Amino acid sequence: MITYQELLKSGENELVSSNISDAELDAWYLLEYLTGMSRAKFFLDRDMEVSDEIKDRYLSLIHMRKEHIPLQHITGTQEFMGFDFFVNENVLVPRQDTECLVENVLPFAHGKKILDMCTGSGCIIISLKKLEETAECTGADISKKALEVAQKNAASNEAEVYFKESDMFEKINGKYDIIVSNPPYIKKDVIKKLSKDVQNEPIIALDGGKDGLVFYKKIVNEAIDYLKLGGYLCLEIGYDQKKDVMDLIKENLQYINTYSKKDLYDNDRIVVTKVGG
Ligand code: GLN
């Protein structure tokens, strides 16, 4: 026989042996996900016997995590801006970094028509719609499977957001007040060096081409045609991409008042620019 406490410990040991960095936390989250047990209930019941069924199911979840499947892809959920988002292998897990983008767009989002380019799970545009009285909100993505996830998230969060399958601006019509984007921005060569967890996320959500700038080039050059005069382009960037992205913007004389902001960890994280006269 095995108790809940022993099961948790064996899960943790298994994860440690596979070098999973947050082994203790992940072992707990998987037990919580499987049993629905709160931490308090666990402390009350930890010496109770676990059924064979729970034990087998728990160990198979631990096995998935040992294979470096991201925790959130196993549990199917990630919190972002205080909302729950469903995630699977077709979308990038929403990052805390990206909350910086949402927080900096919110102050001027009231009454605005907004497009989220490369929407993925829809976390950015759904959060904006929930947290501010915006006008029409649209999320675009090349991946049909990602858009299915985004649709599901809009429904579960009761947010009225439209989604469009589009290779960048190909199928986009009309003019927007704000275009936001957290595009794939990792240099192709760097992806191989990232953690195995990240490598199990969809490659098309990460790969920014040889210089990591492929999508910024397209967005910066094409957004002009889809932004109203005085409209804003708001981009998440990698910690080392501020100069590169600002230079791309400078090449386009219609953009004015460009600025960047840092995230909570003091990394450059977003660039905002405006379409001037
Ligand atoms: N916009 C989505 C997010 O921030 C997806 C980003 C991406 O796929 N690169 O999570």
Tab-separated table of C-alpha atoms and ligand atoms in Angstrom:
chain	number	residue	atom	x	y	z
A	1	MET	CA	0.000	0.000	0.000
A	2	ILE	CA	1.036	3.554	-0.623
A	3	THR	CA	-0.165	6.800	0.977
A	4	TYR	CA	-0.807	10.154	-0.713
A	5	GLN	CA	2.320	11.527	0.886
A	6	GLU	CA	4.429	8.632	-0.380
A	7	LEU	CA	2.905	8.915	-3.834
A	8	LEU	CA	3.724	12.614	-3.973
A	9	LYS	CA	7.270	11.961	-2.830
A	10	SER	CA	7.781	9.227	-5.420
A	11	GLY	CA	6.469	11.580	-8.128
A	12	GLU	CA	8.895	14.247	-6.990
A	13	ASN	CA	11.814	11.800	-6.967
A	14	GLU	CA	10.974	10.642	-10.466
A	15	LEU	CA	10.978	14.241	-11.711
A	16	VAL	CA	14.246	15.043	-9.914
A	17	SER	CA	15.848	12.033	-11.588
A	18	SER	CA	14.886	13.511	-14.980
A	19	ASN	CA	16.209	16.970	-14.054
A	20	ILE	CA	12.825	18.684	-14.088
A	21	SER	CA	13.640	22.027	-12.496
A	22	ASP	CA	10.498	22.577	-10.417
A	23	ALA	CA	10.137	18.922	-9.451
A	24	GLU	CA	8.530	19.492	-6.052
A	25	LEU	CA	5.983	22.001	-7.340
A	26	ASP	CA	5.182	20.075	-10.502
A	27	ALA	CA	4.692	16.824	-8.559
A	28	TRP	CA	2.173	18.651	-6.381
A	29	TYR	CA	0.379	20.386	-9.271
A	30	LEU	CA	-0.099	17.053	-11.029
A	31	LEU	CA	-1.544	15.470	-7.887
A	32	GLU	CA	-3.830	18.444	-7.400
A	33	TYR	CA	-4.912	18.258	-11.055
A	34	LEU	CA	-5.652	14.532	-10.819
A	35	THR	CA	-7.435	14.437	-7.461
A	36	GLY	CA	-8.800	17.968	-7.160
A	37	MET	CA	-7.323	17.963	-3.652
A	38	SER	CA	-6.508	21.282	-2.010
A	39	ARG	CA	-3.261	21.664	-0.096
A	40	ALA	CA	-5.268	21.719	3.150
A	41	LYS	CA	-7.075	18.490	2.269
A	42	PHE	CA	-3.767	16.888	1.378
A	43	PHE	CA	-2.391	17.644	4.832
A	44	LEU	CA	-5.447	16.093	6.447
A	45	ASP	CA	-5.494	12.993	4.242
A	46	ARG	CA	-1.830	12.456	3.432
A	47	ASP	CA	-1.602	9.175	5.367
A	48	MET	CA	-4.638	7.706	3.631
A	49	GLU	CA	-4.191	4.853	1.214
A	50	VAL	CA	-4.242	5.659	-2.501
A	51	SER	CA	-6.246	3.439	-4.850
A	52	ASP	CA	-4.333	1.588	-7.552
A	53	GLU	CA	-6.228	3.545	-10.178
A	54	ILE	CA	-5.147	6.947	-8.814
A	55	LYS	CA	-1.615	5.703	-8.373
A	56	ASP	CA	-1.374	4.480	-11.979
A	57	ARG	CA	-2.918	7.629	-13.373
A	58	TYR	CA	-0.636	9.826	-11.307
A	59	LEU	CA	2.466	7.966	-12.385
A	60	SER	CA	1.460	8.240	-16.028
A	61	LEU	CA	1.143	12.039	-15.614
A	62	ILE	CA	4.561	12.075	-13.958
A	63	HIS	CA	5.866	10.074	-16.891
A	64	MET	CA	4.592	12.713	-19.345
A	65	ARG	CA	6.292	15.439	-17.339
A	66	LYS	CA	9.521	13.405	-17.316
A	67	GLU	CA	9.334	13.533	-21.107
A	68	HIS	CA	9.481	17.332	-20.763
A	69	ILE	CA	5.912	17.915	-21.837
A	70	PRO	CA	5.201	21.340	-20.295
A	71	LEU	CA	3.151	21.111	-17.113
A	72	GLN	CA	0.457	23.333	-18.600
A	73	HIS	CA	0.083	21.101	-21.648
A	74	ILE	CA	-0.605	18.194	-19.280
A	75	THR	CA	-3.043	20.020	-17.016
A	76	GLY	CA	-4.459	21.978	-19.981
A	77	THR	CA	-4.496	25.323	-18.245
A	78	GLN	CA	-2.489	28.475	-17.510
A	79	GLU	CA	-3.512	31.599	-15.666
A	80	PHE	CA	-2.812	34.914	-17.408
A	81	MET	CA	-3.881	38.381	-16.202
A	82	GLY	CA	-6.076	36.639	-13.621
A	83	PHE	CA	-8.010	34.592	-16.198
A	84	ASP	CA	-7.828	30.870	-16.908
A	85	PHE	CA	-6.721	29.874	-20.385
A	86	PHE	CA	-6.997	26.431	-21.901
A	87	VAL	CA	-3.746	25.392	-23.606
A	88	ASN	CA	-2.575	22.386	-25.569
A	89	GLU	CA	0.307	21.394	-27.835
A	90	ASN	CA	-0.911	23.780	-30.551
A	91	VAL	CA	-0.271	26.997	-28.641
A	92	LEU	CA	2.472	28.689	-26.717
A	93	VAL	CA	1.818	28.623	-22.969
A	94	PRO	CA	0.961	32.241	-21.994
A	95	ARG	CA	3.983	33.836	-20.282
A	96	GLN	CA	4.177	36.291	-17.441
A	97	ASP	CA	6.426	38.393	-19.724
A	98	THR	CA	3.436	38.969	-21.964
A	99	GLU	CA	1.382	40.464	-19.136
A	100	CYS	CA	3.694	43.482	-19.527
A	101	LEU	CA	2.331	43.983	-23.060
A	102	VAL	CA	-1.288	43.797	-21.921
A	103	GLU	CA	-0.676	46.132	-18.959
A	104	ASN	CA	0.885	48.747	-21.209
A	105	VAL	CA	-1.858	48.607	-23.828
A	106	LEU	CA	-4.737	48.814	-21.331
A	107	PRO	CA	-4.322	52.544	-20.522
A	108	PHE	CA	-5.185	53.515	-24.104
A	109	ALA	CA	-7.481	50.614	-25.063
A	110	HIS	CA	-10.796	52.217	-24.075
A	111	GLY	CA	-13.178	52.411	-27.028
A	112	LYS	CA	-10.486	51.177	-29.404
A	113	LYS	CA	-10.739	48.706	-32.266
A	114	ILE	CA	-7.915	46.228	-31.668
A	115	LEU	CA	-6.169	43.549	-33.714
A	116	ASP	CA	-3.929	40.921	-32.083
A	117	MET	CA	-1.593	39.532	-34.740
A	118	CYS	CA	-0.319	35.971	-33.982
A	119	THR	CA	-2.926	35.498	-31.273
A	120	GLY	CA	-2.075	31.878	-30.343
A	121	SER	CA	-4.148	30.944	-27.280
A	122	GLY	CA	-5.849	34.345	-27.546
A	123	CYS	CA	-4.550	35.345	-24.109
A	124	ILE	CA	-3.639	38.931	-25.108
A	125	ILE	CA	-6.781	39.983	-26.933
A	126	ILE	CA	-9.150	38.166	-24.559
A	127	SER	CA	-7.523	39.842	-21.535
A	128	LEU	CA	-7.775	43.261	-23.187
A	129	LYS	CA	-11.438	42.688	-23.980
A	130	LYS	CA	-12.164	41.539	-20.415
A	131	LEU	CA	-10.273	44.338	-18.686
A	132	GLU	CA	-11.299	47.364	-20.742
A	133	GLU	CA	-14.370	48.509	-22.641
A	134	THR	CA	-12.796	48.290	-26.043
A	135	ALA	CA	-14.503	48.445	-29.421
A	136	GLU	CA	-14.314	45.424	-31.755
A	137	CYS	CA	-11.501	42.989	-30.965
A	138	THR	CA	-9.978	40.521	-33.429
A	139	GLY	CA	-7.293	37.872	-33.063
A	140	ALA	CA	-5.474	36.578	-36.155
A	141	ASP	CA	-3.266	33.539	-36.537
A	142	ILE	CA	-1.955	31.339	-39.348
A	143	SER	CA	-2.703	28.207	-37.314
A	144	LYS	CA	-6.229	26.855	-37.477
A	145	LYS	CA	-5.524	24.625	-34.493
A	146	ALA	CA	-4.344	27.582	-32.416
A	147	LEU	CA	-7.505	29.472	-33.359
A	148	GLU	CA	-9.643	26.586	-32.108
A	149	VAL	CA	-7.933	27.027	-28.739
A	150	ALA	CA	-8.428	30.805	-28.862
A	151	GLN	CA	-12.153	30.392	-29.674
A	152	LYS	CA	-12.560	28.049	-26.753
A	153	ASN	CA	-10.829	30.557	-24.456
A	154	ALA	CA	-13.012	33.434	-25.635
A	155	ALA	CA	-16.090	31.312	-24.909
A	156	SER	CA	-14.971	30.100	-21.474
A	157	ASN	CA	-14.006	33.644	-20.477
A	158	GLU	CA	-17.175	35.093	-22.011
A	159	ALA	CA	-15.274	37.574	-24.155
A	160	GLU	CA	-16.662	38.745	-27.486
A	161	VAL	CA	-13.624	38.434	-29.709
A	162	TYR	CA	-13.540	37.608	-33.442
A	163	PHE	CA	-10.893	35.294	-34.831
A	164	LYS	CA	-9.479	35.147	-38.307
A	165	GLU	CA	-7.250	32.561	-39.953
A	166	SER	CA	-4.675	34.643	-41.755
A	167	ASP	CA	-1.034	34.402	-42.769
A	168	MET	CA	-0.009	37.733	-41.224
A	169	PHE	CA	-2.165	40.486	-42.796
A	170	GLU	CA	-3.225	38.463	-45.858
A	171	LYS	CA	-6.896	38.168	-44.833
A	172	ILE	CA	-7.112	41.283	-42.693
A	173	ASN	CA	-9.381	44.109	-43.839
A	174	GLY	CA	-10.059	47.581	-42.560
A	175	LYS	CA	-8.207	49.867	-40.177
A	176	TYR	CA	-7.537	49.452	-36.481
A	177	ASP	CA	-6.776	51.849	-33.632
A	178	ILE	CA	-4.324	49.426	-32.069
A	179	ILE	CA	-2.383	46.449	-33.372
A	180	VAL	CA	-0.746	44.308	-30.681
A	181	SER	CA	1.521	41.365	-31.269
A	182	ASN	CA	3.722	38.881	-29.493
A	183	PRO	CA	5.104	37.228	-32.621
A	184	PRO	CA	7.579	34.329	-32.771
A	185	TYR	CA	10.906	36.032	-32.054
A	186	ILE	CA	13.535	33.469	-31.128
A	187	LYS	CA	16.537	33.068	-33.417
A	188	LYS	CA	16.451	29.712	-35.197
A	189	ASP	CA	19.850	28.638	-33.776
A	190	VAL	CA	18.896	29.575	-30.234
A	191	ILE	CA	15.799	27.347	-30.150
A	192	LYS	CA	17.987	24.228	-29.976
A	193	LYS	CA	19.647	25.596	-26.853
A	194	LEU	CA	16.454	26.295	-24.942
A	195	SER	CA	15.070	23.926	-22.297
A	196	LYS	CA	13.486	20.700	-23.486
A	197	ASP	CA	10.161	21.957	-22.102
A	198	VAL	CA	10.199	24.961	-24.436
A	199	GLN	CA	11.219	22.754	-27.341
A	200	ASN	CA	8.011	20.798	-26.809
A	201	GLU	CA	5.988	23.934	-27.500
A	202	PRO	CA	4.902	24.612	-31.103
A	203	ILE	CA	7.933	25.584	-33.107
A	204	ILE	CA	5.980	27.984	-35.313
A	205	ALA	CA	5.144	30.017	-32.202
A	206	LEU	CA	8.849	30.400	-31.369
A	207	ASP	CA	10.823	30.540	-34.611
A	208	GLY	CA	11.612	34.094	-35.659
A	209	GLY	CA	13.970	33.015	-38.451
A	210	LYS	CA	17.767	33.364	-38.623
A	211	ASP	CA	17.875	36.801	-36.986
A	212	GLY	CA	14.696	36.428	-34.900
A	213	LEU	CA	13.268	39.454	-36.698
A	214	VAL	CA	11.326	37.959	-39.607
A	215	PHE	CA	7.912	38.706	-38.138
A	216	TYR	CA	8.836	42.123	-36.767
A	217	LYS	CA	9.908	43.153	-40.282
A	218	LYS	CA	6.587	42.064	-41.751
A	219	ILE	CA	4.493	43.523	-38.970
A	220	VAL	CA	6.301	46.877	-38.856
A	221	ASN	CA	6.128	47.299	-42.639
A	222	GLU	CA	2.577	46.082	-43.161
A	223	ALA	CA	0.795	47.337	-40.035
A	224	ILE	CA	0.932	50.862	-41.465
A	225	ASP	CA	-1.778	49.888	-43.987
A	226	TYR	CA	-4.054	48.563	-41.247
A	227	LEU	CA	-3.653	51.316	-38.668
A	228	LYS	CA	-5.636	54.540	-38.546
A	229	LEU	CA	-3.772	57.814	-38.352
A	230	GLY	CA	-2.738	58.155	-34.692
A	231	GLY	CA	-3.069	54.382	-34.238
A	232	TYR	CA	-0.626	52.399	-32.105
A	233	LEU	CA	1.550	49.399	-32.857
A	234	CYS	CA	2.489	47.565	-29.640
A	235	LEU	CA	5.015	44.733	-29.797
A	236	GLU	CA	6.448	42.327	-27.301
A	237	ILE	CA	10.178	41.864	-27.891
A	238	GLY	CA	12.974	39.574	-26.687
A	239	TYR	CA	15.199	41.079	-23.954
A	240	ASP	CA	17.976	41.807	-26.498
A	241	GLN	CA	15.861	43.031	-29.440
A	242	LYS	CA	15.068	46.625	-28.493
A	243	LYS	CA	17.611	48.241	-30.790
A	244	ASP	CA	16.859	45.949	-33.739
A	245	VAL	CA	13.110	46.480	-33.520
A	246	MET	CA	13.446	50.231	-32.965
A	247	ASP	CA	15.734	50.427	-36.009
A	248	LEU	CA	13.127	48.636	-38.129
A	249	ILE	CA	10.535	51.149	-36.979
A	250	LYS	CA	12.861	54.099	-37.750
A	251	GLU	CA	13.190	52.965	-41.369
A	252	ASN	CA	9.495	53.713	-41.694
A	253	LEU	CA	9.053	57.456	-41.549
A	254	GLN	CA	5.345	57.291	-40.791
A	255	TYR	CA	5.958	56.012	-37.256
A	256	ILE	CA	6.443	58.585	-34.516
A	257	ASN	CA	6.823	58.720	-30.705
A	258	THR	CA	8.444	55.280	-30.427
A	259	TYR	CA	9.286	54.101	-26.922
A	260	SER	CA	10.155	50.916	-25.082
A	261	LYS	CA	9.338	49.592	-21.609
A	262	LYS	CA	10.945	47.060	-19.319
A	263	ASP	CA	9.258	44.126	-17.611
A	264	LEU	CA	9.312	43.316	-13.877
A	265	TYR	CA	12.728	41.703	-14.267
A	266	ASP	CA	14.241	44.844	-15.780
A	267	ASN	CA	14.421	43.360	-19.283
A	268	ASP	CA	13.372	45.407	-22.299
A	269	ARG	CA	10.044	43.800	-23.135
A	270	ILE	CA	7.822	45.973	-25.283
A	271	VAL	CA	8.096	48.588	-28.008
A	272	VAL	CA	5.227	50.951	-28.784
A	273	THR	CA	5.004	53.273	-31.756
A	274	LYS	CA	2.374	55.487	-33.332
A	275	VAL	CA	1.329	56.281	-36.883
A	276	GLY	CA	1.893	60.002	-37.390
A	277	GLY	CA	1.042	62.385	-40.200
B	1	GLN	N1	0.198	35.866	-28.699
B	1	GLN	C1	0.328	34.597	-28.092
B	1	GLN	C2	0.902	34.700	-26.701
B	1	GLN	O1	1.413	35.705	-26.327
B	1	GLN	C3	1.161	33.657	-28.953
B	1	GLN	C4	2.526	34.159	-29.212
B	1	GLN	C5	3.250	33.254	-30.185
B	1	GLN	O2	2.712	32.245	-30.636
B	1	GLN	N2	4.441	33.639	-30.511
B	1	GLN	O3	0.873	33.759	-25.941
